[in-house]
mmCIF file of C-alpha atoms in Angstrom:
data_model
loop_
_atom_site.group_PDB
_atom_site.id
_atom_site.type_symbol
_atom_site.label_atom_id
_atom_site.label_comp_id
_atom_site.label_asym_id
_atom_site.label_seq_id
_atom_site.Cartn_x
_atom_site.Cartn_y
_atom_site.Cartn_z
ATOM 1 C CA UNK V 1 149.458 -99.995 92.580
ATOM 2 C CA UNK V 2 150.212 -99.442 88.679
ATOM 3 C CA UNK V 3 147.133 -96.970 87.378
ATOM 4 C CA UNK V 4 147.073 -95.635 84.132
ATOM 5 C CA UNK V 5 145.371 -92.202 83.258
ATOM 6 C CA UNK V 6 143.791 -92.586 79.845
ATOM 7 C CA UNK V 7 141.494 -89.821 79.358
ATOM 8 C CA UNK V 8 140.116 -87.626 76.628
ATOM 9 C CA UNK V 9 139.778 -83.425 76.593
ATOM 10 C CA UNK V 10 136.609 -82.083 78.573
ATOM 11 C CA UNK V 11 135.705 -79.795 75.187
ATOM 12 C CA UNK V 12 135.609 -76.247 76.365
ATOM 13 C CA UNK V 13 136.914 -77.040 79.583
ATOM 14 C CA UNK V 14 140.528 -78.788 79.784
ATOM 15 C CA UNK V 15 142.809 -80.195 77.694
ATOM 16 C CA UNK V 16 143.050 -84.232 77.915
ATOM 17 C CA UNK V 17 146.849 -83.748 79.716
ATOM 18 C CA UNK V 18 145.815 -80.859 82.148
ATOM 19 C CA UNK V 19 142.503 -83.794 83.375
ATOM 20 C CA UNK V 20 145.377 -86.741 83.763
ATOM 21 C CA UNK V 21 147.169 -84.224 86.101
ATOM 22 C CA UNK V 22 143.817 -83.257 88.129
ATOM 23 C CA UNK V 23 143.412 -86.565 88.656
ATOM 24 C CA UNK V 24 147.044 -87.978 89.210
ATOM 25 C CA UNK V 25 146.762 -85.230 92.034
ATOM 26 C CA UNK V 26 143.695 -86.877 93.465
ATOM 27 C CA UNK V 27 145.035 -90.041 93.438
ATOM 28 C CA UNK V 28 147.963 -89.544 95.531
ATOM 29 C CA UNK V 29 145.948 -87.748 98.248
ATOM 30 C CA UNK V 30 145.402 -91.810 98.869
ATOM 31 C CA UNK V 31 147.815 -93.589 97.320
ATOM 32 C CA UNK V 32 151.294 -91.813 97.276
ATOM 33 C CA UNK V 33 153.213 -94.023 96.131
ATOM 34 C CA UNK V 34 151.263 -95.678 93.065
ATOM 35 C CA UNK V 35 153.110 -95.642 90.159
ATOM 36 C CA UNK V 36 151.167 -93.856 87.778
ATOM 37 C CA UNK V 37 151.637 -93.489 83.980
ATOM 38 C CA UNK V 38 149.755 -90.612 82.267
ATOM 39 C CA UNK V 39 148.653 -90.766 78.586
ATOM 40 C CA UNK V 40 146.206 -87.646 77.076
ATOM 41 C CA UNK V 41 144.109 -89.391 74.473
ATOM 42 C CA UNK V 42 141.569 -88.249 71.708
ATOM 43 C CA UNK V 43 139.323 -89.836 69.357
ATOM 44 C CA UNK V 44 140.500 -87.741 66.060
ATOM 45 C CA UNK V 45 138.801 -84.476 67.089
ATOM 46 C CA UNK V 46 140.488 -81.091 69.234
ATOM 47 C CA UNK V 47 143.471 -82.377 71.122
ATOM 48 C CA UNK V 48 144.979 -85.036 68.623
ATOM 49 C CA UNK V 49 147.806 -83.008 68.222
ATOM 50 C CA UNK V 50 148.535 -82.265 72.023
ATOM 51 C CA UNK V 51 148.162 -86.016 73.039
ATOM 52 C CA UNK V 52 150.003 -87.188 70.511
ATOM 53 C CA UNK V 53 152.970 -85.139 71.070
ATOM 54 C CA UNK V 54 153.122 -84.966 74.439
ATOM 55 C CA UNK V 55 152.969 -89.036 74.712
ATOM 56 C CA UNK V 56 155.163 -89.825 72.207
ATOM 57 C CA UNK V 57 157.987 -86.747 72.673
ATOM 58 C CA UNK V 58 156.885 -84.843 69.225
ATOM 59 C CA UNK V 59 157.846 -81.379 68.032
ATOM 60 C CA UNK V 60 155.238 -78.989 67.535
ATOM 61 C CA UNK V 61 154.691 -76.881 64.243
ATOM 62 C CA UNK V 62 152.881 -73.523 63.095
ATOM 63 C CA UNK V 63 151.816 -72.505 59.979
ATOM 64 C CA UNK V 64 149.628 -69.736 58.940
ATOM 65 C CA UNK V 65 146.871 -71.064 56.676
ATOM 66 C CA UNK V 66 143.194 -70.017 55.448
ATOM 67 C CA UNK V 67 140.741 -70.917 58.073
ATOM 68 C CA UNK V 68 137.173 -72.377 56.799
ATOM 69 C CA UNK V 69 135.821 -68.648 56.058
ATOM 70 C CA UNK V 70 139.148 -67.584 53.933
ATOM 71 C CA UNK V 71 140.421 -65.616 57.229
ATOM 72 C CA UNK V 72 143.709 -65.693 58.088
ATOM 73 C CA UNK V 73 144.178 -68.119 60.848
ATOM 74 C CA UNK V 74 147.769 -69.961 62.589
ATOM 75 C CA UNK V 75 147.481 -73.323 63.213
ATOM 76 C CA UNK V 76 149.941 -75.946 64.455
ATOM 77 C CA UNK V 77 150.505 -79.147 63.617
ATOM 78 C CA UNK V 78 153.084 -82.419 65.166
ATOM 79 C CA UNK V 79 155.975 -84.077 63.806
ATOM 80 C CA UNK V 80 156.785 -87.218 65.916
ATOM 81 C CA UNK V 81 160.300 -89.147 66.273
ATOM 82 C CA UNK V 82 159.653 -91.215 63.361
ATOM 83 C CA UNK V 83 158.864 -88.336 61.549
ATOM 84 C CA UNK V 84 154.802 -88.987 61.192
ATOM 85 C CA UNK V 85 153.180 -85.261 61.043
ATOM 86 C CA UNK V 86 149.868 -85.241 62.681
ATOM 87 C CA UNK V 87 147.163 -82.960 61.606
ATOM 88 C CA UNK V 88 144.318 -81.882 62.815
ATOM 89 C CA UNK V 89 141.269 -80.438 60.382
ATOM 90 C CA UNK V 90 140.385 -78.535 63.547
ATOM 91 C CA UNK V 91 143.364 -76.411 63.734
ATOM 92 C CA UNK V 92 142.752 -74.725 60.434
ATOM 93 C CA UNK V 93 139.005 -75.617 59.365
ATOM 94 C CA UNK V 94 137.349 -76.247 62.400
ATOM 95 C CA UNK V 95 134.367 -74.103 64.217
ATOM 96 C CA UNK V 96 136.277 -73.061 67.120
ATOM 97 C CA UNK V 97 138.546 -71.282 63.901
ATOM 98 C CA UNK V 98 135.296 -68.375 63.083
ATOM 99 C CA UNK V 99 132.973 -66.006 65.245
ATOM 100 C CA UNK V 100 130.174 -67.682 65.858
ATOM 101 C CA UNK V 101 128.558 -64.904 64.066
ATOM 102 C CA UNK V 102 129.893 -65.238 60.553
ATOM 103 C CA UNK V 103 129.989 -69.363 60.096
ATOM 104 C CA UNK V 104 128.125 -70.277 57.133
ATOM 105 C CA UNK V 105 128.060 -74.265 55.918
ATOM 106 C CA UNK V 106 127.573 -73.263 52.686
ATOM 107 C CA UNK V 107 130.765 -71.326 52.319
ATOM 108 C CA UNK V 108 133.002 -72.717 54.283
ATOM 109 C CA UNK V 109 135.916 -74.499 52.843
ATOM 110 C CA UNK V 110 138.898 -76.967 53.965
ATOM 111 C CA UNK V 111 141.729 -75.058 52.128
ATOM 112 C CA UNK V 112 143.580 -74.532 55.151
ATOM 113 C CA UNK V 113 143.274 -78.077 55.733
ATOM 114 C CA UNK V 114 145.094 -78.693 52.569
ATOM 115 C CA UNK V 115 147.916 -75.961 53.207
ATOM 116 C CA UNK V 116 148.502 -77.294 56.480
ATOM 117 C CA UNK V 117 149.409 -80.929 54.312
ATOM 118 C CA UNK V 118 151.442 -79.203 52.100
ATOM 119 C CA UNK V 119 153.733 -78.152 55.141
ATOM 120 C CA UNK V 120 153.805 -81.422 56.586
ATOM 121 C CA UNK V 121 155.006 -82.749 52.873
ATOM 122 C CA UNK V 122 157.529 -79.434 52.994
ATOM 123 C CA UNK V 123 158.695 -80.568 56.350
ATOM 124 C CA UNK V 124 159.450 -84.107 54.730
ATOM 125 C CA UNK V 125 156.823 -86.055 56.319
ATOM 126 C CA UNK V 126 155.493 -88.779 54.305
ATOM 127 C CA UNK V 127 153.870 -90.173 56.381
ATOM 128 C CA UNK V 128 150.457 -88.122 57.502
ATOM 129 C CA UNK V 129 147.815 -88.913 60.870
ATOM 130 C CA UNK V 130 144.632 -86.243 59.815
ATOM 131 C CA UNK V 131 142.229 -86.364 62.699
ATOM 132 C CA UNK V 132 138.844 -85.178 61.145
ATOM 133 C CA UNK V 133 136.936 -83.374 63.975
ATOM 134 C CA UNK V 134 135.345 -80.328 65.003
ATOM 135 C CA UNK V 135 135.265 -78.832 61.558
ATOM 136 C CA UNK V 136 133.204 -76.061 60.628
ATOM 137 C CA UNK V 137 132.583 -77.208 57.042
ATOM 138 C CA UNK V 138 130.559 -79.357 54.301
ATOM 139 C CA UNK V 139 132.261 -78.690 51.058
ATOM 140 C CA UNK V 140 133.237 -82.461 50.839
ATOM 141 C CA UNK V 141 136.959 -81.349 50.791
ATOM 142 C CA UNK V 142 136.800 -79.908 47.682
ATOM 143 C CA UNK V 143 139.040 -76.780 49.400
ATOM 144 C CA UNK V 144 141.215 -79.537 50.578
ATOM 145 C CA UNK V 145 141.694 -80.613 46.576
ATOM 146 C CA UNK V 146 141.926 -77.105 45.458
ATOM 147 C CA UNK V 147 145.174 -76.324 48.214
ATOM 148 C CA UNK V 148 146.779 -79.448 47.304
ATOM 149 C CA UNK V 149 146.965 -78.458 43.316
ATOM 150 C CA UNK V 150 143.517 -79.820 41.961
ATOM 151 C CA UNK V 151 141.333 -78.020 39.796
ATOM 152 C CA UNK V 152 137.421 -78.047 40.098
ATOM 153 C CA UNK V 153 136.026 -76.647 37.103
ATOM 154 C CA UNK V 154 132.462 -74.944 36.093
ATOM 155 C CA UNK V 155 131.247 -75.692 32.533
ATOM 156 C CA UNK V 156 132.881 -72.240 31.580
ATOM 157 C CA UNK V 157 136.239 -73.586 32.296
ATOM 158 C CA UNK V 158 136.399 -71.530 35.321
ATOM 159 C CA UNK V 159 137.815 -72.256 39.096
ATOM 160 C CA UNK V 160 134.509 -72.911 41.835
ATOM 161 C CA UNK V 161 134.784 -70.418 44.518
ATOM 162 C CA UNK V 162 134.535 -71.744 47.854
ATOM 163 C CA UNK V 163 132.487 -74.262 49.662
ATOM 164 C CA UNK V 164 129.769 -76.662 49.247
ATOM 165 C CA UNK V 165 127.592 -74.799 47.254
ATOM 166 C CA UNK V 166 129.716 -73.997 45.106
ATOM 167 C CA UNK V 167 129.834 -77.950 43.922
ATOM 168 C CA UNK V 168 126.287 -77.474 41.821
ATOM 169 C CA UNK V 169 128.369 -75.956 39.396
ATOM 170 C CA UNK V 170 131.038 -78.717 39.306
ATOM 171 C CA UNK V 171 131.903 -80.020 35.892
ATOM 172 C CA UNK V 172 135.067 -81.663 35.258
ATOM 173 C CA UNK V 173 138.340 -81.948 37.993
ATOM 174 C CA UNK V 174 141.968 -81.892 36.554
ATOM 175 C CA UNK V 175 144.034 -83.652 38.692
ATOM 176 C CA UNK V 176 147.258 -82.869 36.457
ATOM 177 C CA UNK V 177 148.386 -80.276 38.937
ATOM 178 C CA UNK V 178 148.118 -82.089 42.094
ATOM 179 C CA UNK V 179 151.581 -82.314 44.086
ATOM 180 C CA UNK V 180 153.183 -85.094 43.355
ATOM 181 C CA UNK V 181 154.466 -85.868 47.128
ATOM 182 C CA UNK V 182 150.836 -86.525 47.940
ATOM 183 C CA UNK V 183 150.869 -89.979 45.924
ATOM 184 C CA UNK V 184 154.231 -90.346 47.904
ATOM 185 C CA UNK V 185 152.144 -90.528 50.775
ATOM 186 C CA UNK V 186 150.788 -92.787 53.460
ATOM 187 C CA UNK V 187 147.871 -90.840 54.954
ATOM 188 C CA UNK V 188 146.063 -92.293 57.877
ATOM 189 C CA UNK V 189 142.047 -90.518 58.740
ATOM 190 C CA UNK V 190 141.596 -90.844 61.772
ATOM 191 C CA UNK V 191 137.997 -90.344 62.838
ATOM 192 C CA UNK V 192 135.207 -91.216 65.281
ATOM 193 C CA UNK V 193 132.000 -91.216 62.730
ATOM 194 C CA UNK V 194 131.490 -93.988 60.165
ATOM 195 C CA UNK V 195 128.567 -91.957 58.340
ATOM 196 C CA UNK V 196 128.323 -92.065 54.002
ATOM 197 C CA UNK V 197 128.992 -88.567 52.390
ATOM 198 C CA UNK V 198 125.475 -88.604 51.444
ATOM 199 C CA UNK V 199 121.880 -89.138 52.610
ATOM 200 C CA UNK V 200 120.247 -89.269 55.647
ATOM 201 C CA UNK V 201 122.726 -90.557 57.956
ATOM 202 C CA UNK V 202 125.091 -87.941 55.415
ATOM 203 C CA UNK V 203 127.452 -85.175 56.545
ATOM 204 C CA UNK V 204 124.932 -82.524 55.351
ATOM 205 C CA UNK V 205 121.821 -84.642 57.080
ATOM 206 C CA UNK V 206 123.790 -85.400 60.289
ATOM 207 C CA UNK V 207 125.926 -82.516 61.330
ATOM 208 C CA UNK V 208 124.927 -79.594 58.532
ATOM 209 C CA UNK V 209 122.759 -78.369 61.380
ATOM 210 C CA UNK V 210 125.569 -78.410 63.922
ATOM 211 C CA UNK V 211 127.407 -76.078 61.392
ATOM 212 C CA UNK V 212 125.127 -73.013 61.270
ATOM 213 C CA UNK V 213 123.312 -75.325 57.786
ATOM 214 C CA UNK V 214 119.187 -74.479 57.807
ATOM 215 C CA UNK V 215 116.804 -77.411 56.626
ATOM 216 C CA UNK V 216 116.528 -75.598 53.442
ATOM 217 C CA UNK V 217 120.436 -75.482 53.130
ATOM 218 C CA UNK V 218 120.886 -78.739 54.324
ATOM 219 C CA UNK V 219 118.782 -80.395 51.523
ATOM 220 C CA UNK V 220 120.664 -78.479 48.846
ATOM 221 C CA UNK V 221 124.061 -79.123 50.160
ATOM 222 C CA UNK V 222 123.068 -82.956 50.524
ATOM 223 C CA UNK V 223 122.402 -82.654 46.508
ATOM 224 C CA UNK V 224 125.842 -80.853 45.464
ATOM 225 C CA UNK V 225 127.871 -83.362 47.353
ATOM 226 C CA UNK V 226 125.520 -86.053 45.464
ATOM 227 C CA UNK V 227 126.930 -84.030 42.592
ATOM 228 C CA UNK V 228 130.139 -83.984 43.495
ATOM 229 C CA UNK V 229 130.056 -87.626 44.262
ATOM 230 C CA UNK V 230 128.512 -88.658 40.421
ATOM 231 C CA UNK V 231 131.381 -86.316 38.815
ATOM 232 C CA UNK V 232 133.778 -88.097 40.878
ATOM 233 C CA UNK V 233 132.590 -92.017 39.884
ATOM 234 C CA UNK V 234 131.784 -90.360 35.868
ATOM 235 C CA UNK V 235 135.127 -89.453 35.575
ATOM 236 C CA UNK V 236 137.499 -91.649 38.092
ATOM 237 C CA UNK V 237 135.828 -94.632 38.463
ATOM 238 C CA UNK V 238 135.382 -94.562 42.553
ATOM 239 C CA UNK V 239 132.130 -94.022 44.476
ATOM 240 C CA UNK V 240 132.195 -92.770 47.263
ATOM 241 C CA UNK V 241 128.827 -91.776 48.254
ATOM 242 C CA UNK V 242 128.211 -94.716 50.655
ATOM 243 C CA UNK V 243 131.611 -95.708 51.911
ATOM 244 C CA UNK V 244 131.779 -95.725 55.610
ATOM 245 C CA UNK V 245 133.435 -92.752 56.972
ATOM 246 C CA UNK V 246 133.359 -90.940 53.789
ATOM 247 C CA UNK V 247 130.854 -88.620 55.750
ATOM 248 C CA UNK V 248 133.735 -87.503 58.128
ATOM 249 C CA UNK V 249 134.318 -83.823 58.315
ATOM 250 C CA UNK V 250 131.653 -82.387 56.233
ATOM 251 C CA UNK V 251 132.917 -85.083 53.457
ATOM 252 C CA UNK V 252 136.700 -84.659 53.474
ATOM 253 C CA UNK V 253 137.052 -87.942 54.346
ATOM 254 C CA UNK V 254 135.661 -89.124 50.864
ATOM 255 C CA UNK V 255 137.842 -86.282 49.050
ATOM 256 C CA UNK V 256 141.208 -87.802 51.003
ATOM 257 C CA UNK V 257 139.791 -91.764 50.281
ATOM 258 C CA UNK V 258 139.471 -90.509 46.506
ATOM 259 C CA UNK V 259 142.490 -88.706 46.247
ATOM 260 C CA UNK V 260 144.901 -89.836 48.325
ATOM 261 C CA UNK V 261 146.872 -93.345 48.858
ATOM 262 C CA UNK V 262 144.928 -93.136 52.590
ATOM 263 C CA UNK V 263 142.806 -95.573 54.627
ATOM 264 C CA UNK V 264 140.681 -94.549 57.137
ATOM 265 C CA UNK V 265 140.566 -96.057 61.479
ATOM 266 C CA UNK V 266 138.522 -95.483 64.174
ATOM 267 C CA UNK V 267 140.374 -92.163 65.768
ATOM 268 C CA UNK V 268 140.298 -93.973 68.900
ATOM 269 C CA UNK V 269 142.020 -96.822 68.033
ATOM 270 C CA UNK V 270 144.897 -95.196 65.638
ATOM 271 C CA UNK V 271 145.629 -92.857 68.995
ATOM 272 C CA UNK V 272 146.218 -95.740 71.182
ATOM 273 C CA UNK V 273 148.208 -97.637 68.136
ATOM 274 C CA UNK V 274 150.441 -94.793 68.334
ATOM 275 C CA UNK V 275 151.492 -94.629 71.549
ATOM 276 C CA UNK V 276 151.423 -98.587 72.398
ATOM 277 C CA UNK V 277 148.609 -98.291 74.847
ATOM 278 C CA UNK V 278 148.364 -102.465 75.144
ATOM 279 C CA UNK V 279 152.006 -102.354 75.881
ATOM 280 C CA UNK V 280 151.258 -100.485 78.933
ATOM 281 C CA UNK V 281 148.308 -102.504 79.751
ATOM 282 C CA UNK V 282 150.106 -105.419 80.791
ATOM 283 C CA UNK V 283 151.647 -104.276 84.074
ATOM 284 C CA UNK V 284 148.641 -102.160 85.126
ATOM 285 C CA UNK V 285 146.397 -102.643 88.015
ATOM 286 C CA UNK V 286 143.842 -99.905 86.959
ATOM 287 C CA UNK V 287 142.777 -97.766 84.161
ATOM 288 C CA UNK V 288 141.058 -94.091 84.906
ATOM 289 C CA UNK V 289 139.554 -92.686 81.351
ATOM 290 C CA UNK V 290 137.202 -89.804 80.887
ATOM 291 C CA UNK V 291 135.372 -87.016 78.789
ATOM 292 C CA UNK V 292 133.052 -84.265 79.053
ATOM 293 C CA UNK V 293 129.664 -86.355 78.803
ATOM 294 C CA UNK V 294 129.232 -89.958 78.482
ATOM 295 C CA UNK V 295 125.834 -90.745 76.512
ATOM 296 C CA UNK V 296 124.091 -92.814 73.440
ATOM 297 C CA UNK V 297 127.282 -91.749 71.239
ATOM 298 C CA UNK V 298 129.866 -92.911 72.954
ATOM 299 C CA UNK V 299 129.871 -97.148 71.695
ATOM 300 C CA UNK V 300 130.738 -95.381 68.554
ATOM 301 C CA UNK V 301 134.628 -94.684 68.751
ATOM 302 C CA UNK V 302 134.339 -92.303 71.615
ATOM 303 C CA UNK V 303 137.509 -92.696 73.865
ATOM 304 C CA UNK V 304 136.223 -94.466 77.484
ATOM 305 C CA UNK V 305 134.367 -97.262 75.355
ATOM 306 C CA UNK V 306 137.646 -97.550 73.282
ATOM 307 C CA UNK V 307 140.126 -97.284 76.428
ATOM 308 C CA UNK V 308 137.737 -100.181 77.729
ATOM 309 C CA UNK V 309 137.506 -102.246 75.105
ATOM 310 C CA UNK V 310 141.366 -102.346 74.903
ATOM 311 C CA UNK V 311 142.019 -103.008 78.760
ATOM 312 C CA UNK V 312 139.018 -105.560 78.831
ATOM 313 C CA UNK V 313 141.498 -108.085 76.836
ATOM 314 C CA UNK V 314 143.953 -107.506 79.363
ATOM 315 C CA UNK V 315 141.541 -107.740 82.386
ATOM 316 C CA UNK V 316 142.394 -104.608 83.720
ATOM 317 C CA UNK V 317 139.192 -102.838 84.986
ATOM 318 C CA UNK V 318 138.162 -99.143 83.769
ATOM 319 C CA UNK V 319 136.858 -96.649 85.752
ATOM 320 C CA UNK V 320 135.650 -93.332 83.945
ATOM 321 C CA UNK V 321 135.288 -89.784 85.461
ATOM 322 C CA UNK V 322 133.086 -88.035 83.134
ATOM 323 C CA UNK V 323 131.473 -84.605 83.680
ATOM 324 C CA UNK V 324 128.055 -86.175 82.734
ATOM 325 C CA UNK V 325 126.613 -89.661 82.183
ATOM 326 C CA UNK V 326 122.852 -88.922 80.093
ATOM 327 C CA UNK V 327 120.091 -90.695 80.754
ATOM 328 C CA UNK V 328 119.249 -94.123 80.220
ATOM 329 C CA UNK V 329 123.232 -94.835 79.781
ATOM 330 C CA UNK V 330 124.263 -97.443 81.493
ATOM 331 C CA UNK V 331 128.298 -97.431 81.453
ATOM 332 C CA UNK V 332 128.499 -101.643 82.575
ATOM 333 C CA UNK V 333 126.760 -101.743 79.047
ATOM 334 C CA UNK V 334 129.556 -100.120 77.388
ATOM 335 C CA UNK V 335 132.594 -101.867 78.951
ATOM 336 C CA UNK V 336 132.819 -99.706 82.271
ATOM 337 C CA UNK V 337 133.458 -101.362 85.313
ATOM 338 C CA UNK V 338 132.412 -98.108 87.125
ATOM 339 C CA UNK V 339 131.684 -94.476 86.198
ATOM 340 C CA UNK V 340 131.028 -91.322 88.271
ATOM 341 C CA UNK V 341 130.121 -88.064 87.173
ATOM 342 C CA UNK V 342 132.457 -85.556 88.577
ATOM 343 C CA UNK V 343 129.605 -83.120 89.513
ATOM 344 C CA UNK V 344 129.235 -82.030 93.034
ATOM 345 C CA UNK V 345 126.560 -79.385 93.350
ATOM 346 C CA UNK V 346 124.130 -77.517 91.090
ATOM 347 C CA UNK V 347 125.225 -75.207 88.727
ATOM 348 C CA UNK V 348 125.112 -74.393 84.887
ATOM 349 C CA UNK V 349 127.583 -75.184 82.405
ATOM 350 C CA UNK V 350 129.296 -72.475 83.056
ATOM 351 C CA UNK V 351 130.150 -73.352 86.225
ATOM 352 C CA UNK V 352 131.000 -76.796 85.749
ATOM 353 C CA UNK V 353 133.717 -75.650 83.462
ATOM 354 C CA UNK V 354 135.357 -73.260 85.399
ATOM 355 C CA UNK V 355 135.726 -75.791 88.438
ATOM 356 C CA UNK V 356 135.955 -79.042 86.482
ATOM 357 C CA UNK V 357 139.641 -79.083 87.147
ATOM 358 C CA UNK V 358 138.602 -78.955 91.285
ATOM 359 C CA UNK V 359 135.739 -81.425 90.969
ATOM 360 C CA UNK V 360 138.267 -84.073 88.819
ATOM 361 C CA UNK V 361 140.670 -84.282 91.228
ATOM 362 C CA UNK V 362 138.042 -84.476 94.358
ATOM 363 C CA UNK V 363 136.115 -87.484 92.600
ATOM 364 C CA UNK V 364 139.640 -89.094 92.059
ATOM 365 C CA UNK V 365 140.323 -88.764 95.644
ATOM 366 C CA UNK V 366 137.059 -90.013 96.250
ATOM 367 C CA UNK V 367 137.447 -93.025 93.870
ATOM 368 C CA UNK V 368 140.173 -94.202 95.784
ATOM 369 C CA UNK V 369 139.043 -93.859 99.142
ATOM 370 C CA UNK V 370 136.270 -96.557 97.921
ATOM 371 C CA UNK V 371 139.024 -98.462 96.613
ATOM 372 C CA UNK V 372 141.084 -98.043 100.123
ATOM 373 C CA UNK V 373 137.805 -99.342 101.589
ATOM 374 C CA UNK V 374 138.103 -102.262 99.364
ATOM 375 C CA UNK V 375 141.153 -103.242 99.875
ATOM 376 C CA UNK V 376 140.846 -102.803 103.603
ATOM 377 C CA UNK V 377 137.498 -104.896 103.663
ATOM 378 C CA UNK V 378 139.257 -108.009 101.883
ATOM 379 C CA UNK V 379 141.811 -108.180 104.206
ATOM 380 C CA UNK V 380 139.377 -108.343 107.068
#
């Protein structure tokens, strides 16, 4: 038997690589001698980085940049063999990067986001993966712009200070300092959220409130990134209030499609690209994908639905461990030929995560023990 581990990181739990093993291990409790090929996935968000260089033989980088509350913070970064430096926003601007007790949406900035570019373009990468995830901020990338040499300017001629309320007082941007190796550049977003920078369905709107953003806060940064957006069509020529996926990130994704010689794909999708996932497909007998929770979210660009989709064209059926399936999901409705929660008793969160690498690799076992059944049932 030829199965293929495909799954995602359980967020605060495991990484996506440290799951494949949990369940590789459960799997030959039954089947010792299937061949199995593991390959740690991500949609964009934490663990972009680790799957991609792990599947695809990369070298990993540090760097020490600003993290989203001007702290000092060391994040690393990938350079794979074709020398394609992937980034993740996460590492250096993401809300796993500040105590809990001091994020602030308003003030938080991408800068480090930008630095960490600038090493990838000192490394001599040209050509850039950003997987826009897990950040901590809503400035609409204007830190991003600022670290990569562009100037946003108040009506007094002077620099804004940090963040996304800072962008009321935008006036002009000079974009005669920006380094040049960024037009040199092919930069690929990758991210799981199609929202508009602004709005309702917004990155204030939608995930302000995830950031630490109050309603009161969330209204006003909705308006400076309207602002931000109007200076940027006044003076360039490009709007990018509304474009799909401009949203991503607390709006870096429209600072990078307004800046940058970048186009944006479904983090899902640009992961398995990368490391030839439908290649693999076409000698495999089973697929095993995962994440922490499968629910209404996951049709949009979450990793099982995308692992699915691809395998579906192959016929190669999917079966996901997840640690929980919400309510009112049905996974047949989103590609799944099967899907088990890997929960075995009561507990809290807590719990779950401190076992979830015991309870993956019994539900594996268990998984194939129904498949043993199968197998011995047809030949009956």
């Amino acid at each position: 038997m030829n199965i293929i581990i495909a799954t995602d990181s359980f967020k605060g739990s495991d990484s996506s690589l440290n799951i494949a093993k949990h369940i590789q291990t459960g799997i030959q409790k039954v089947f010792p001698d299937a061949v199995i090929t593991k390959i740690p996935i991500a949609d964009g968000g934490e663990g972009t980085v680790d799957a991609l260089v792990w599947s695809m033989n990369g070298t990993y980088k540090t760097a020490d940049v600003f993290g989203p509350q001007k702290e000092r913070v060391r994040a690393k970064y990938g350079i794979l063999p074709d020398r394609t430096a992937v980034l993740e926003m996460a590492e250096a601007s993401g809300l796993l990067k500040t105590d809990p007790a001091k994020r602030n949406a308003g003030t938080a900035t991408t800068f480090g986001t930008g630095q960490l570019l600038i090493k990838a373009l000192d490394a001599g990468c040209r050509r850039i993966m950003i997987g826009l995830g897990g950040s901590a901020t809503n400035d609409g990338g204007a830190g991003f712009l600022q670290a990569v040499g562009i100037s946003l300017k108040d009506n007094n001629g002077n620099e804004l200070g940090p963040g996304g309320l800072a962008l009321e007082n935008l006036k002009t941007i000079d974009v005669s300092g920006m380094d040049p190796r960024i037009n040199e550049a092919e930069i690929l977003i990758i991210s799981d959220v199609n929202n508009p920078l602004c709005g309702k369905n917004g990155a204030s709107e939608v995930f302000g409130p995830q950031k630490g953003a109050d309603p009161d806060m969330v209204k006003k940064l909705d308006s400076c990134l309207m602002h931000f957006a109007n200076v940027i069509k006044e003076q360039f020529g490009k709007d990018i209030s509304n474009f799909p996926g401009s949203g991503a990130a607390g709006g870096l994704g429209a600072a990078l499609l307004a800046f940058t010689n970048s186009r944006i794909r479904p983090g899902i999708h640009a992961v398995l690209d990368a490391v030839k996932f439908d290649e693999m497909l076409k000698d495999a007998d089973l697929v095993i994908t995962g994440e922490g929770r499968l629910d209404s979210q996951s049709a949009q660009g979450k990793a099982p639905v995308g692992v699915s989709e691809r395998a579906k064209k192959h016929n190669v059926p999917v079966i996901a461990l997840v640690g929980e399936i919400a309510r009112g999901v049905d996974p047949a409705r989103l590609g799944l030929n099967a899907a088990f929660s890997i929960l075995d008793r009561i507990t809290d969160l807590r719990g779950a995560m401190e076992c979830s690498g015991e309870m993956i690799e019994r539900t594996a076992e268990q998984v194939m023990r129904l498949l043993l059944i199968g197998q011995k049932m047809r030949r009956r």
